XYZ file of C-alpha atoms in Angstrom:
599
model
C -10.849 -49.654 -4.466
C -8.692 -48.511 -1.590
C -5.055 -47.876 -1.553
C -2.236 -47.380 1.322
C -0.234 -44.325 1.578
C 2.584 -43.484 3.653
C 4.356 -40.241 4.011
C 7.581 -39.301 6.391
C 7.371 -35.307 7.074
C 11.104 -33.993 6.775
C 12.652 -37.042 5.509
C 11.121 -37.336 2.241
C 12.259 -35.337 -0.491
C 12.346 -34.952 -4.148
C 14.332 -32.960 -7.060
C 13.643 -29.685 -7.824
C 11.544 -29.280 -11.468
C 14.141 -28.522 -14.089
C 11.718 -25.622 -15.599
C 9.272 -24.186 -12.640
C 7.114 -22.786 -15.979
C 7.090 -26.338 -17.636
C 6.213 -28.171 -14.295
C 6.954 -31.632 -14.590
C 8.020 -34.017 -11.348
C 10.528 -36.622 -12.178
C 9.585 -39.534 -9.852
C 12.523 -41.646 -10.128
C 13.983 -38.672 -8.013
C 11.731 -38.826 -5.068
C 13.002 -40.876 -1.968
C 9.253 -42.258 -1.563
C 7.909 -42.679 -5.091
C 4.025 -43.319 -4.354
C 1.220 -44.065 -6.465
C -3.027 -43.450 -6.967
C -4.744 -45.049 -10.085
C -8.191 -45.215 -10.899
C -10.338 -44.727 -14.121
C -12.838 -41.794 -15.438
C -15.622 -41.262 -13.377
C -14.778 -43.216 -10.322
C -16.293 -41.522 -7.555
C -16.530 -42.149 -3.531
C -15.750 -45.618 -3.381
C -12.283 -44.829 -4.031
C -10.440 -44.748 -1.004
C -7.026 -43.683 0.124
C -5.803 -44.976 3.521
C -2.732 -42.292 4.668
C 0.016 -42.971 7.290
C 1.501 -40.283 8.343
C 5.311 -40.521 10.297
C 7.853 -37.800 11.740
C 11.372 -37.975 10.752
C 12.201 -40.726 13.448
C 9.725 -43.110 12.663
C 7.615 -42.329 15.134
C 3.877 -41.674 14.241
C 2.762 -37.686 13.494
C -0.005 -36.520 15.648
C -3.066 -35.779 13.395
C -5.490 -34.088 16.829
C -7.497 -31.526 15.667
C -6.332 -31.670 11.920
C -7.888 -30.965 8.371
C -6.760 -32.902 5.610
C -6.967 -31.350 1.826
C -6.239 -32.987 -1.340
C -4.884 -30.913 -4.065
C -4.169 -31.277 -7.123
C -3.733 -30.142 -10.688
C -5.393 -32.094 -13.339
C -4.056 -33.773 -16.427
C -5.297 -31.358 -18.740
C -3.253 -28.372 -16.696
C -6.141 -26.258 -16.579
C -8.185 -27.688 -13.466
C -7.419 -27.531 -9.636
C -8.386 -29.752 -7.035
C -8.763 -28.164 -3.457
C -11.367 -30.553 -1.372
C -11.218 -29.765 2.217
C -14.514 -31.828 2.753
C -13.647 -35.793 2.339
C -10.505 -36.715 4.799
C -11.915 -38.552 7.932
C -9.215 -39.130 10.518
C -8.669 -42.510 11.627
C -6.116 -43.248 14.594
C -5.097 -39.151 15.203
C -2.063 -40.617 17.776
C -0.766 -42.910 15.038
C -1.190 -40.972 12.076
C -3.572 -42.067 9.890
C -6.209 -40.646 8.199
C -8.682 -42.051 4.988
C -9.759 -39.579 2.304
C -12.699 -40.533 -0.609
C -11.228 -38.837 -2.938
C -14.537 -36.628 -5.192
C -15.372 -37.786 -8.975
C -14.460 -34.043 -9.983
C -11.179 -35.763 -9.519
C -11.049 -38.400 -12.485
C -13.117 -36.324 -15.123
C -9.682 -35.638 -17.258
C -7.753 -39.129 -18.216
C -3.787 -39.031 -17.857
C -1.326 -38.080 -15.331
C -1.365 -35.872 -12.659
C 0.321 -32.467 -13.097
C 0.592 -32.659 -9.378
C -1.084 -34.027 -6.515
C -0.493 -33.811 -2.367
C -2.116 -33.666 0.384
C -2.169 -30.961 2.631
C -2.435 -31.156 6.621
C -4.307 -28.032 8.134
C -4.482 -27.389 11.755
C -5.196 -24.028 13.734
C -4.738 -21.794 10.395
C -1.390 -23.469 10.165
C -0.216 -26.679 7.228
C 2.493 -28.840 6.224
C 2.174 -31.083 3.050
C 3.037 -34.414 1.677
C 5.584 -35.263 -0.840
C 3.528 -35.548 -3.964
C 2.496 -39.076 -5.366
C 2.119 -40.052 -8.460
C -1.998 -39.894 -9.670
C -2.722 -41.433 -12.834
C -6.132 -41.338 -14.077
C -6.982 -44.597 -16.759
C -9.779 -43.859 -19.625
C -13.040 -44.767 -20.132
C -13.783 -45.428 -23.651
C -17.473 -46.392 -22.918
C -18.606 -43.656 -20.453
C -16.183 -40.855 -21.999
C -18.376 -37.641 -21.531
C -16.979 -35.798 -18.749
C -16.464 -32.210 -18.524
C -13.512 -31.314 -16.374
C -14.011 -28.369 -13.784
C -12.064 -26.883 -10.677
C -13.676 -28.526 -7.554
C -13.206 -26.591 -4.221
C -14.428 -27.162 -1.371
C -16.696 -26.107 0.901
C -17.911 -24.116 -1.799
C -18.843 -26.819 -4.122
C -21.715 -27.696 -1.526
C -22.874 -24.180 -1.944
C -23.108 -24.597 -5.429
C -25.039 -27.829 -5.047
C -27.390 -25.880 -3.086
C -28.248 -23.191 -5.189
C -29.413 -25.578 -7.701
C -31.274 -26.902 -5.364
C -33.496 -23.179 -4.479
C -33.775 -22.784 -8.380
C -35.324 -26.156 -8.537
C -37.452 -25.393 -6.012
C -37.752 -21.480 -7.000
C -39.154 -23.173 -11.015
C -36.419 -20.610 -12.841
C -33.313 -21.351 -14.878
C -30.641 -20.417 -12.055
C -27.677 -22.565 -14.363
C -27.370 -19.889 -16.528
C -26.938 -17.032 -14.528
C -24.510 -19.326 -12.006
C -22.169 -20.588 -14.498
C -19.776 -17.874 -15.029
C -20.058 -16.811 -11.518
C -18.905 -20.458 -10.032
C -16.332 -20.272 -12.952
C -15.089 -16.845 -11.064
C -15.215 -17.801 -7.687
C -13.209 -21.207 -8.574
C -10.604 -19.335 -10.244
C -10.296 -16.978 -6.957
C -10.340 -19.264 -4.657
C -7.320 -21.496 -6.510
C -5.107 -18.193 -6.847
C -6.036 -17.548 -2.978
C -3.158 -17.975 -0.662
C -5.146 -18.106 2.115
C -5.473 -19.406 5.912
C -8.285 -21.310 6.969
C -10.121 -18.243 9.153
C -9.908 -16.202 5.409
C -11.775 -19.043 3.802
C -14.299 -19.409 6.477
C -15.175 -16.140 6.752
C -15.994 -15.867 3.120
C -17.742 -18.880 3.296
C -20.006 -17.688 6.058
C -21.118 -14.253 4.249
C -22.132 -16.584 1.165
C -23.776 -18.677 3.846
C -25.791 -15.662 4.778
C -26.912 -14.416 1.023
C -28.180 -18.654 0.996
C -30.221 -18.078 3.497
C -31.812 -14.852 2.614
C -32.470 -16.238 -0.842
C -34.268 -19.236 0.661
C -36.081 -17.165 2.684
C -37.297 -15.472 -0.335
C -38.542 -18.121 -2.405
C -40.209 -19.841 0.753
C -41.786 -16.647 1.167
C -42.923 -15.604 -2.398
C -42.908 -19.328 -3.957
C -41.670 -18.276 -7.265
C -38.590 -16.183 -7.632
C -39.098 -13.898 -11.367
C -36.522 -12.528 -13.696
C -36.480 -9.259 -11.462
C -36.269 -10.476 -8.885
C -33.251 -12.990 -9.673
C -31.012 -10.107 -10.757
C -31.737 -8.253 -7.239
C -31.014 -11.619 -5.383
C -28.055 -12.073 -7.258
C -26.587 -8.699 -6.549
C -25.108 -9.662 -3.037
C -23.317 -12.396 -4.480
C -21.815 -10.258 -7.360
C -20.927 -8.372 -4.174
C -18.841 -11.045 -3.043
C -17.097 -11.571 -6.033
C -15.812 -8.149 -6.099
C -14.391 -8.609 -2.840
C -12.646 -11.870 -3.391
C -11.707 -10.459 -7.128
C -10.108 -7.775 -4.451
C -7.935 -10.532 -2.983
C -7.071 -11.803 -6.490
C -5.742 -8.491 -7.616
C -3.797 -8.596 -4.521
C -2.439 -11.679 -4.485
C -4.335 -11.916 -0.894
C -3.678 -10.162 1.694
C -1.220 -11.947 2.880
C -3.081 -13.653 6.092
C -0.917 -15.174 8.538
C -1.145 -15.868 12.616
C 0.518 -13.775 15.064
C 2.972 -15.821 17.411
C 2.006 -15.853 20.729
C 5.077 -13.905 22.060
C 3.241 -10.942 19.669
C -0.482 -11.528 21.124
C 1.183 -11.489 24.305
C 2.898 -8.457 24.000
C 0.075 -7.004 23.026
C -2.254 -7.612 25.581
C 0.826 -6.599 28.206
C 0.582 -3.324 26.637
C -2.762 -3.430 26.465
C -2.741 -3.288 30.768
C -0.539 -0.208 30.621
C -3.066 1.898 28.671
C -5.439 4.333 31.301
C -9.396 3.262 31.713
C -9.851 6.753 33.039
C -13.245 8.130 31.915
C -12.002 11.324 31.226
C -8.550 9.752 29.538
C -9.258 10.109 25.516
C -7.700 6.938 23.685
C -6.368 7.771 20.181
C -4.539 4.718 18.156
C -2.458 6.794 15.705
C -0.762 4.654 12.961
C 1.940 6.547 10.915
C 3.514 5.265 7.553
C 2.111 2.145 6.918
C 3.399 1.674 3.291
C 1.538 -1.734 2.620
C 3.866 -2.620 -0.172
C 4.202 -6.462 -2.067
C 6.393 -4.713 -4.978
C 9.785 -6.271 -5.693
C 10.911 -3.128 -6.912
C 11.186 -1.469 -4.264
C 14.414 -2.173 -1.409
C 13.961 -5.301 0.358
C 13.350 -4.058 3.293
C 9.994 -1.921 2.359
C 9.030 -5.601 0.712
C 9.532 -7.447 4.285
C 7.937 -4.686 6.207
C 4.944 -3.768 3.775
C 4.220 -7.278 3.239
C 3.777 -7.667 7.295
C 1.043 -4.464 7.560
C -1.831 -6.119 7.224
C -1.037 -9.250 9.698
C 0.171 -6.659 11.870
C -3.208 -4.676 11.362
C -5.319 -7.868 12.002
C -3.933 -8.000 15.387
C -4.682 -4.947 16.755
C -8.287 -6.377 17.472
C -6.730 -7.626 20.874
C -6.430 -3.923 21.998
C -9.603 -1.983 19.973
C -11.104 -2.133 23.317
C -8.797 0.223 24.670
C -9.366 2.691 21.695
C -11.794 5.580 21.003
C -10.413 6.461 17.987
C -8.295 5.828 15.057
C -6.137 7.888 13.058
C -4.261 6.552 9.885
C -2.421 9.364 9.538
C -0.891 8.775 5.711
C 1.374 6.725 3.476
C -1.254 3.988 3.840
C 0.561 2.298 0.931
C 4.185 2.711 -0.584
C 2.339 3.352 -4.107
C 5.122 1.157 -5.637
C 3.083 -0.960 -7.859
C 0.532 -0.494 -10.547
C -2.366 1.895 -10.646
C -4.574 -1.080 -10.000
C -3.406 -2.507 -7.219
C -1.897 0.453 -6.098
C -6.225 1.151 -5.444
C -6.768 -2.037 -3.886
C -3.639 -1.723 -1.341
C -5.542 1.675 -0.149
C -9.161 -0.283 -0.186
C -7.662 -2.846 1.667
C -6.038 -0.523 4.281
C -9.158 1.389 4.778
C -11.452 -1.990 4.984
C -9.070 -3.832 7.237
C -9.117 -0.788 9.945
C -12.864 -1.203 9.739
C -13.422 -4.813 10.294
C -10.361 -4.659 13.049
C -11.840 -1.725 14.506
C -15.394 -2.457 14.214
C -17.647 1.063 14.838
C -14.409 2.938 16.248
C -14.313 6.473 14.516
C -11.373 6.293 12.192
C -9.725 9.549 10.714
C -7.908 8.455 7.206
C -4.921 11.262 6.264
C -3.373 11.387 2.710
C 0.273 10.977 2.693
C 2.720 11.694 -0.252
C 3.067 7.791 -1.281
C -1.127 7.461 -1.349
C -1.596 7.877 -4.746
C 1.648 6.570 -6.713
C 3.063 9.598 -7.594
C 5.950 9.051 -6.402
C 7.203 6.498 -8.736
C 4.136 6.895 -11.318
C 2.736 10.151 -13.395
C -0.410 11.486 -15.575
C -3.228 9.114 -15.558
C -1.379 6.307 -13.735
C -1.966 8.641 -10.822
C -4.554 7.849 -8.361
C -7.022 11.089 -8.288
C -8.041 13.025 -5.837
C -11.276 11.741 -6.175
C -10.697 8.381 -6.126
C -9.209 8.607 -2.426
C -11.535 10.362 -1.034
C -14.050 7.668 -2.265
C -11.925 4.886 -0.868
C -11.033 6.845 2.725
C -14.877 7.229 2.680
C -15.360 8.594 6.823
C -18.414 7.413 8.568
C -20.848 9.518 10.501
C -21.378 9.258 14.316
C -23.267 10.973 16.887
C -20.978 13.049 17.727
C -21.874 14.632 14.456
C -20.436 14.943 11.492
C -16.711 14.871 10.910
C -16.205 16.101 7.056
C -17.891 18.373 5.818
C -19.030 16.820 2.367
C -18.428 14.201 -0.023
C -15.418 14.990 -1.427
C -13.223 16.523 1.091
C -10.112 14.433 2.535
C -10.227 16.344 5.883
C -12.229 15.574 8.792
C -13.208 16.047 12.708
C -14.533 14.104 15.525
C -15.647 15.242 19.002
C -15.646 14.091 22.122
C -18.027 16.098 23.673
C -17.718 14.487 27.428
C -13.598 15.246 27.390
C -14.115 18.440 25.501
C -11.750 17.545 22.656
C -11.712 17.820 18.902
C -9.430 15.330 16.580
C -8.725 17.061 13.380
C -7.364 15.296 10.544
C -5.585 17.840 7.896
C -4.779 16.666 4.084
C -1.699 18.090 3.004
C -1.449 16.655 0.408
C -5.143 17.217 -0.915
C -3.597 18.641 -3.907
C -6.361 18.293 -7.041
C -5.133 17.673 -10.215
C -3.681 20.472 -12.142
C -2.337 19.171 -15.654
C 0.737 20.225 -17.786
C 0.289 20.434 -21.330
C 2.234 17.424 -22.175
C -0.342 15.274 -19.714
C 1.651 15.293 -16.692
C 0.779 16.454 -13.080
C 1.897 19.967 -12.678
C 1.650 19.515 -8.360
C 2.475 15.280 -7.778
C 1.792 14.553 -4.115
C 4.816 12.848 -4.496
C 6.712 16.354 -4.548
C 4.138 18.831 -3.317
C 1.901 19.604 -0.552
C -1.086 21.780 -0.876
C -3.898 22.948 1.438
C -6.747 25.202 -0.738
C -8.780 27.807 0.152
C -11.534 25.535 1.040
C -9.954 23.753 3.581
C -8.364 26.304 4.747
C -11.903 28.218 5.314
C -13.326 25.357 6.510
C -10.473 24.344 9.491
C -11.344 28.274 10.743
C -14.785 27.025 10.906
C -13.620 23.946 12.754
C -11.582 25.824 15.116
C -14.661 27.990 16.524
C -15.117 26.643 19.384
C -15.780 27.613 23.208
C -12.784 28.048 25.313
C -12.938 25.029 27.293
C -12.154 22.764 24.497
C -9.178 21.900 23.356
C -7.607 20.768 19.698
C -5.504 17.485 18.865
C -4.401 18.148 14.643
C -3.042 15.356 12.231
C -1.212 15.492 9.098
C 0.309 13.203 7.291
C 3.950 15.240 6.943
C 5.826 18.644 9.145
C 4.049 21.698 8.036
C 7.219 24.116 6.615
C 9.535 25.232 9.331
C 8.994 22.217 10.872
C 11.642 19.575 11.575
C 13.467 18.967 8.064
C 10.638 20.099 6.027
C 11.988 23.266 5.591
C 10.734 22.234 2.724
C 13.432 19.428 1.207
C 15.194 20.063 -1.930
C 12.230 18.021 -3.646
C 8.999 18.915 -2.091
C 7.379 22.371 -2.916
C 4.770 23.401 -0.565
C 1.632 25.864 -1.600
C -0.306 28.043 1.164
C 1.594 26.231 4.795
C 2.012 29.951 5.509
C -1.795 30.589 5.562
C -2.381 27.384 7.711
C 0.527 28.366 10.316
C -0.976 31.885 10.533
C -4.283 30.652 11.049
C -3.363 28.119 14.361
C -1.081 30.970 15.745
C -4.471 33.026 15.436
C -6.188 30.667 17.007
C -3.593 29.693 19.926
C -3.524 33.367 20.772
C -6.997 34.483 20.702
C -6.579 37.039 17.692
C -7.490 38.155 13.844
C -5.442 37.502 10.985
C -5.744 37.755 7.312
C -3.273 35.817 5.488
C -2.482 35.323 1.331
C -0.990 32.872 -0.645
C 1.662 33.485 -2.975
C 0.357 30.731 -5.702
C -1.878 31.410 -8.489
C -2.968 28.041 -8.870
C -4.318 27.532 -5.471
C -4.954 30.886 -4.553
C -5.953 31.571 -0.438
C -6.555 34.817 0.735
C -8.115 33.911 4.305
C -9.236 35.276 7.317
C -9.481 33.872 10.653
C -11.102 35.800 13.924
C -10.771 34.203 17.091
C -10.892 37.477 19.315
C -14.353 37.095 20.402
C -13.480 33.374 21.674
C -10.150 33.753 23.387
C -7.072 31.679 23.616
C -7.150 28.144 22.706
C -5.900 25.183 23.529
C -3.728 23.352 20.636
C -2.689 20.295 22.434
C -0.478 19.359 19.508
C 0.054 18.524 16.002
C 1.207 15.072 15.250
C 3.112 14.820 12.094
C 5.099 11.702 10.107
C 6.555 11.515 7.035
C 9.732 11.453 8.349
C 10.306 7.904 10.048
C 11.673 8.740 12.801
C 10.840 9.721 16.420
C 11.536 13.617 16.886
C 10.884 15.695 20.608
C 8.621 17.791 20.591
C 8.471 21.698 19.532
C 7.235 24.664 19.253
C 7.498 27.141 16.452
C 5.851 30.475 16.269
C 3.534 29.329 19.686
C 2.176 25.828 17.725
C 3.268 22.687 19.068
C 4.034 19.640 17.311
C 5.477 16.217 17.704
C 7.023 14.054 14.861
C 6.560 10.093 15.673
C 8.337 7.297 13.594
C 6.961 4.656 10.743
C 4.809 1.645 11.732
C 6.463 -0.303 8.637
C 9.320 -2.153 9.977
C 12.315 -0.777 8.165
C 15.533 -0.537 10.188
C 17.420 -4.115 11.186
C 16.707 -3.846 14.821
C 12.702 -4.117 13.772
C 12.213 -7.819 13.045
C 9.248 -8.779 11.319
C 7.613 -11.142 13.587
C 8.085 -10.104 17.055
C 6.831 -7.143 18.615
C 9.819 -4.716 17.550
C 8.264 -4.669 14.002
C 5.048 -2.086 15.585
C 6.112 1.740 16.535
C 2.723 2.641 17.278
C 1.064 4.959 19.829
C -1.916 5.219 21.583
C -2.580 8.752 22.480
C -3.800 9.530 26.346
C -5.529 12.682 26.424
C -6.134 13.304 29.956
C -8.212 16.547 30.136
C -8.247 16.572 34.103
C -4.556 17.005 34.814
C -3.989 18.377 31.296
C -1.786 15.620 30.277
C -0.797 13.972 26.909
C 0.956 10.703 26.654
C 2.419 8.853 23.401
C 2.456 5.311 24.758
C 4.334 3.476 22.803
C 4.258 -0.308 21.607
C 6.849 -1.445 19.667
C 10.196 0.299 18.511
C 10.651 3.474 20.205
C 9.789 5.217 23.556
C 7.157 6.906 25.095
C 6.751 10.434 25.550
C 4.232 12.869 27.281
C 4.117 16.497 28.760
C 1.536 18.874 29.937
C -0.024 21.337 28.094
C-alpha cells in the first residue's frame, strides 16, 4: 500500500518530448526513473512516502511547504491538481507522505504525466515526473473519470450536502457548473494567494446559501436559480482569467516592495497636499505579435499594478490616464485586458476615486477595424466611474469624461476623452474616425467641460488626457492622426484662464461644435496644468497660448535601461498639489525624474 519516493532538485533530469503536441515521456531517458502502481478505485490507503534532496545530497528543507500532486490521466482528458492530501513528515530532512485521492485511479493505464509540486509563500519547484501506472479492475469496472481539484472538490462535497438537507435536486443544476470551474481552474496559471482568494468568495456564497435553507427549511425552484446566481457570478470572473490566460500573478521581490515603501516616505502627509497617482500608458499586452519588448513590459502591468497596494495609503486619487491596453490581440480579449485593468485598480485601490481616460490603443483600432473594434459604448461600460460624496464626477451613463472635487483643497481633477470619438461608418463597413488615427472631442463634451469649469475663483483646475492637444509637443498633429474640434477645446481653457467670452466653431461636419464659453462674470482661473501622454517620454513643461501642460513618460517598461523586475520598470507619479504655497510636484518612482513649479 505505500511506496518510497525520492527526488534530487537540480540534479535530476530527463529528455525533452520529441512532439510537445503528442506528449509522451520516454523513461529510459530520465536519470531517476521512478514508479507508482495501484489498481481502479484504490483510494486513501494508498500511500506515497517522498524524500526530497538538494543537488549535494544534502536534505531540502520542506518548513512551511504545500505539496500538490498533479497529474494528467490515462485517458488525456482529466487533470489531477490536489493540494489537500500531502502531510509533511521530517520538514529538516525532506520528507513528506501524500494519500494520493481515488479520483486518481478512476481511468486504467499509464500516466500521461504525473509530479509533484512543492508550494511555499506563492512560490514552487517540482519533481521530475515518475512513472504512474494505474492496473484494471475487471470486477468493480464502473468508474467515471473526472478532473479533481482541490480545495474546491470539498466545496463541491458540500453543496451536496445543503441540497440534501435543502430536499431539492441540486446535481443537476451543479454538474455543468463543477465541469466549468474544473476546466478553469486546470488552464489557471495561478499563485497560491489567486486561488485562495477565489476560494474564499465561494466560501462566502456557501455560507449565505446555508443560511438560507436553515432559515426557510426548504429551498424551491425560485429560489435555487436566485441562489445560484452569485456563483454563475463567479464563473464569469474566473471564465475572465481563462480568456486571459490569467493574469499573470506573480510576487514582487523584496528589493521592489522595498523601493516602494522608500518612496512611499518621500510623499507629503500635508492636509492641504492633494495626492494624485497618475498612471500613463499602461499597454497590458500578452500578444506575440507585437515587438518583444511591449510583450515583456505588458505582460509585467498587472504584477506591477498589484503592488501599488503598499502605497494606496498615500493616494487620494487615481488617474489612468489611457492606453490601458496595447489593443494587440483579439476583440475578446482585447475587452477583458481593459476589464481587467479597470477591476485590478479597484481591488488595489479599494474606495480611492479613480478617473479612467481613453487612449488611442483602448479599443484595437490600431491594429483592428469595423466590428472588431471595441465601441464606444462598450468602454464606457467597462471604465464604469463610481460616485462619491464629493458628488458626482460624470455626468451620465455614457460619457467617458469625468470630475472629482476636493472641496477642502479647493481643487477639481478633470479627466478629458480625446479620443471619445463614436462610431461613424464608411460604406464599405469600416470606421470612418479609428481612435487609432483620430482624436475627437463633440459638442457635448465640449458644453459640458464649460459647465465643469464654472467655478468660484478660489478653485483651481488639474485636466487629463490621454494624448497633447494640437500644438502641443509633436502632436502638431503627426502625419497619421487627424484631430476634430482641439481648436474649440484650446479656445475654451484660454477663456477660462483669462476670465473672458468666446465663441468658437468647428470646421467638421461630422462632429459639428459651435460653442460658447463665458467666464467674465467669474474671473481668472487657475489651470494648474494639463497632464498629457501618448508620447512615452518625459517632456518640460509649457505653455502655449496661456495653457500649461506637462507631457510625462509610459509606465510599460519599454526602453533597455527599464528592467522588468526591479524598480526601473515603474515611471509613475504621484501628483502633490499643495494649495497653500501654490505648488505642484511630479514625484517620481521609477524611470525618470521629478519635476515641480509654482503656479
Amino acid at each position: 500500500m505505500s511506496m518510497y519516493l525520492t527526488f534530487t532538485i537540480g540534479k535530476d533530469k530527463r529528455n525533452l518530448v520529441n512532439d510537445i503536441t503528442n506528449f509522451h515521456i520516454d523513461n529510459s531517458t530520465s536519470t531517476n526513473p521512478q514508479w507508482l502502481q495501484a489498481r481502479q478505485n484504490e483510494d486513501g490507503m494508498r500511500q506515497v512516502f517522498v524524500t526530497v534532496k538538494n543537488e549535494d545530497g544534502s536534505p531540502f528543507n520542506l518548513t512551511d511547504c504545500n505539496y500538490w500532486f498533479q497529474g494528467k490521466l490515462p485517458d488525456g482528458i482529466h487533470k489531477i491538481i490536489d493540494a489537500r492530501h500531502g502531510v509533511t513528515l521530517d520538514a529538516q530532512n525532506g520528507q513528506f507522505r501524500f494519500d494520493m485521492p481515488k479520483q486518481a485511479f478512476t481511468v486504467a493505464g499509464s500516466y500521461v504525466q504525473a509530479f509533484f509540486r512543492i508550494v511555499r509563500n506563492g512560490e514552487s519547484i517540482t519533481t521530475l515526473e515518475f512513472d504512474l501506472t494505474v492496473l484494471a479492475d475487471l470486477v468493480y469496472n464502473d468508474l467515471v473519470p473526472s478532473d479533481y481539484i482541490t480545495p474546491f472538490e470539498d466545496l463541491y462535497g458540500k453543496l451536496k450536502d445543503y441540497i440534501t438537507k435543502a430536499n431539492g435536486d441540486f446535481e443537476a443544476a451543479m454538474t455543468q457548473w463543477k465541469k466549468d470551474v474544473a476546466d478553469l481552474i486546470t488552464e489557471l496559471n495561478a499563485d497560491v494567494s489567486g486561488i485562495n482568494l477565489t476560494i474564499t468568495e465561494i466560501k462566502t456564497q456557501l455560507s449565505a446559501l446555508d443560511d438560507k435553507i436553515k432559515a426557510d427549511n426548504l429551498v424551491t425552484v425560485g429560489n435555487l436559480n436566485d441562489l445560484l446566481a452569485p456563483f454563475n457570478e463567479i464563473l464569469d470572473t474566473l471564465n475572465d482569467y481563462r480568456g486571459l490566460n490569467h493574469p499573470w500573478l506573480k510576487d514582487n521581490s523584496s528589493d521592489v516592495l522595498t523601493a516602494l515603501s522608500n518612496y512611499a516616505s518621500t510623499v507629503s502627509d500635508d492636509e492641504n497636499v492633494v495626492h494624485i497617482l497618475n498612471l500613463q500608458d499602461i499597454h497590458a499586452t500578452k500578444s506575440k505579435t507585437q515587438a518583444a519588448n511591449y510583450v515583456t513590459g505588458g505582460n509585467a502591468v498587472i504584477n506591477q499594478l498589484r503592488s501599488l497596494d503598499s502605497i494606496k495609503d498615500k493616494v487620494d486619487m487615481v488617474v489612468v490616464n489611457g492606453d490601458n491596453i496595447d489593443g494587440s490581440e483579439s476583440r475578446k480579449l482585447n475587452l477583458h485586458r481593459n476589464q481587467q485593468i479597470v477591476d485590478t485598480i479597484h481591488g488595489v485601490m479599494q474606495d480611492k476615486p479613480v478617473l479612467f481616460t481613453i487612449g488611442n490603443h483602448d479599443d484595437g483600432s490600431v491594429w483592428k477595424d469595423g466590428t472588431e473594434v471595441i465601441t464606444l459604448k462598450e468602454l464606457t461600460d467597462i471604465y464604469d466611474y463610481q460616485f462619491y460624496n464629493a458628488g458626482e464626477i460624470r455626468p451620465d451613463n455614457t460619457a467617458s469624461y469625468a470630475y472629482y472635487d476636493f472641496p477642502k483643497q479647493k481643487i477639481r481633477a478633470i479627466s478629458l476623452s480625446g479620443f471619445e470619438n463614436p462610431e461613424v461608418y464608411n460604406s464599405d463597413g469600416t470606421i470612418k474616425y479609428k481612435r487609432g488615427v483620430a482624436s475627437v472631442f463633440t459638442a457635448k463634451q465640449l458644453n459640458w467641460l464649460v459647465q465643469a469649469l464654472k467655478i468660484s475663483s478660489d478653485w483651481s483646475v488639474i485636466i487629463f488626457n490621454h494624448s497633447p492637444y494640437e500644438g502641443f509637443y509633436n502632436n502638431t498633429p503627426y502625419s497619421y492622426i487627424t484631430n476634430l474640434n482641439h481648436n474649440v477645446l484650446k479656445d475654451i481653457l484660454k477663456a477660462f484662464v483669462n476670465g473672458t467670452k468666446v465663441t468658437s466653431v468647428g470646421a467638421n461636419t461630422d462632429f459639428p461644435a459651435n460653442i460658447t464659453a463665458d467666464f467674465s462674470e467669474q474671473g481668472k482661473g487657475t489651470l494648474i496644468t494639463n497632464v498629457f501622454g501618448h508620447e512615452h517620454r518625459d517632456a518640460d513643461k509649457v505653455v502655449i497660448d496661456d495653457i500649461p501642460a506637462i507631457e510625462r513618460t509610459c509606465d510599460i517598461a519599454l526602453t533597455p535601461d527599464r528592467v522588468v523586475g526591479t524598480s526601473s520598470e515603474y515611471a509613475f507619479d504621484i501628483i502633490e498639489i499643495d494649495v497653500l504655497k501654490r505648488t505642484i510636484k511630479f514625484n517620481r518612482f521609477g524611470a525618470g525624474e521629478s519635476v515641480s513649479w509654482s503656479y
